[in-house]
Amino acid sequence: MKTDVFIAGGGVGGLTLAAKLASRGVHVTIAEQLKKESPVYKGELLQPKTLAILERLGVINEIEGCGHPIDQLRFQEINRIPESPPEEVNLTELNYSRVASRYDHALMVPHETTKSILRKKGASYDQYFHYFPGARFLGFENGMAKIKQKKEITYIEAKVYIGAEGRSSPTRDAMNVQVERKDYNHHFLTVTIPRPEDFTKGKIITTSSCFLGLFPLPDNEVRTVFLIKAGEYKNIKEKGLEYLYRAYSELEPELTEGVRSLKEWKKVQLMIPFTYHVDHYYSGNLAIIGDAAHTVHPMAGEGMNLAVQDADVLGELLAWCKEEGKPYHEYLHYYEDVRKPRVEFLLQLSHLSALVYSFRNEWWRKLRMNAVQRILDDDQLHVKQMLNISGLGRWDFTLIDRAVQGGVLPARKKQISAETQRNFLFSEAEDYPWKERYRKDGSHE
Ligand SMILES: Cc1cc2nc3c(=O)[nH]c(=O)nc-3n(C[C@H](O)[C@H](O)[C@H](O)COP(=O)(O)OP(=O)(O)OC[C@H]3O[C@@H](n4cnc5c(N)ncnc54)[C@H](O)[C@@H]3O)c2cc1C
């Protein structure tokens, strides 16, 4: 079988890429090992840049219709009191609306819903979109992708092969990349439970030793993320659901009923955070996207977004190659040039966010509380933080910013204008630099 682009893995990254390519008349074939929806929790928070990409793909109305908007990130510091409501210590709200963009919110969408919308979009270009469920990509043989579906082996010949298989990637293995992995001193328990109808704001509730992240989903559900010490899982599981009932109720009494509706421990998933980043994203006519290339700490809610954003840049590049009649593999470096530094930056940002919650003592909590409050008090910090996590742009933190955040310098009074911010939003020329370059230089590099 022959195709223009072969994609191993039909997760959010692979499906975004495939839908985009098919919409531009590029023949694309995806092999996805699963036959049906996965019950595993994965990323659900779509950041503003991802929403912009989904709008260009023509699926934003469906996505918005299935999502719960998150306008703010609320950081609530409390004192936990056994068998009583907590005592509030501090509340800080950071707002997506501080970013000068019409994409002024994030959106919580169940992971499988996002995938299903993307798959449907791709399938609407049936002439170009070929999706094989239950098809496992085994690796390469004689320059072709080897697929096993049921007991049958098929070989697919493509002009370019994309690894979108997530953390365990045969394409990455074939590329001979260096991978650097970082582990953390904490793990998470994650589970979706019912919420009261008026519990609509996302929040992170912390004490000097506890962390509970709450992200409302549609249909009166909320995805919860509870931090535990690395290695503590077995012990907690032995204590059973009563341990979670008590912790959740004492940290957020509004969820007492919701957490008690949880009856089986198997619904609770252990999430072990770690990060890695490969040293190159392409080799010959192979390239990798999403978790195949990088994994970020989940604290900043970026993993799925980075996969979609990789797919957008690579998709635009491959579609342009097809339209201009250029050989795909000669231009893959543009994908790495754009995406690798941006991913590096967000990896660092999410690593710092993880550190903020990695130490359990009162002294560290005070430092954290002041640092978060400073982001709100100093408009430049507020804008930078939200702009950077939104994915819409990049505005690096300076030493002065960090000194303000650490309380060494006072918060600045100046408000950041929309005009100033626009210098830091990614332009189309920054997202897809090859287009500008070839427009200027004619058809030669
Ligand atoms: C438990 C958990 C919780 C997470 N929570 C968040 C969060 O809150 N926010 C966030 O932004 N990110 C989160 N993430 C990360 C986010 O889910 C990933 O970054 C994102 O899904 C990456 O997308 P992807 O398409 O690159 O890979 P994946 O979503 O992993 O998709 C890969 C696909 O490839 C398929 N596949 C794998 N190997 C093969 C093969 N050999 N042949 C064929 N198919 C194959 C898999 O079945 C899968 O469908 C979480 C991840 C996990 C594991």
Coordinates of N, CA and C in Angstrom, one line a residue, residues 13-14 163-167 172 276-277 281 288-295 303-304 306-308 310-311 335 343:
G13 N -2.2 14.0 18.9 CA -1.2 14.6 17.9 C -1.4 14.0 16.5
G14 N -1.4 12.7 16.5 CA -1.6 12.0 15.1 C -2.8 12.4 14.4
G163 N 6.1 9.5 13.6 CA 5.9 8.7 14.9 C 5.0 9.6 15.8
A164 N 3.8 9.2 16.1 CA 2.9 9.9 17.0 C 2.4 8.9 18.0
E165 N 3.3 7.9 18.4 CA 2.8 6.8 19.2 C 2.8 7.1 20.7
G166 N 3.2 8.3 21.1 CA 3.2 8.6 22.5 C 4.5 8.2 23.1
R167 N 4.5 7.8 24.4 CA 5.8 7.7 25.1 C 6.6 6.5 24.6
R172 N 10.7 6.7 17.1 CA 11.8 7.3 17.8 C 13.0 6.3 17.9
Y276 N 11.0 14.2 29.6 CA 12.1 13.9 28.7 C 12.0 14.8 27.4
H277 N 13.1 14.9 26.7 CA 13.1 15.7 25.5 C 14.1 15.1 24.6
Y281 N 14.2 16.0 16.2 CA 12.8 15.6 15.9 C 12.6 14.9 14.6
I288 N 9.1 12.8 14.5 CA 8.2 12.4 15.7 C 7.6 13.7 16.2
I289 N 6.3 13.5 16.8 CA 5.6 14.6 17.3 C 5.0 14.2 18.7
G290 N 4.6 15.2 19.5 CA 3.9 14.9 20.8 C 4.8 14.2 21.7
D291 N 4.1 13.3 22.5 CA 4.8 12.5 23.6 C 6.0 11.6 23.0
A292 N 6.0 11.3 21.8 CA 7.1 10.6 21.2 C 8.4 11.4 21.3
A293 N 8.2 12.7 21.3 CA 9.4 13.6 21.3 C 9.7 14.2 22.6
H294 N 8.6 14.4 23.4 CA 8.8 15.1 24.7 C 7.7 14.8 25.6
T295 N 8.0 14.8 26.9 CA 6.9 14.7 27.9 C 7.1 15.8 28.9
G303 N 0.9 19.0 28.1 CA 1.3 17.8 27.3 C 0.5 17.7 26.0
M304 N -0.8 17.6 26.1 CA -1.7 17.4 24.9 C -1.5 18.6 24.0
L306 N 1.1 20.6 23.5 CA 2.3 20.5 22.7 C 2.1 19.5 21.6
A307 N 1.4 18.4 21.8 CA 1.2 17.5 20.7 C 0.4 18.1 19.6
V308 N -0.6 18.8 19.9 CA -1.5 19.5 18.9 C -0.7 20.6 18.2
D310 N 2.6 20.8 17.8 CA 3.6 20.1 16.9 C 2.9 19.7 15.6
A311 N 1.7 19.1 15.8 CA 1.0 18.6 14.6 C 0.6 19.8 13.7
Y335 N 10.3 22.2 10.8 CA 9.5 21.7 11.9 C 10.3 21.8 13.3
V343 N 9.1 24.0 22.8 CA 8.9 22.9 23.8 C 9.9 23.0 24.9

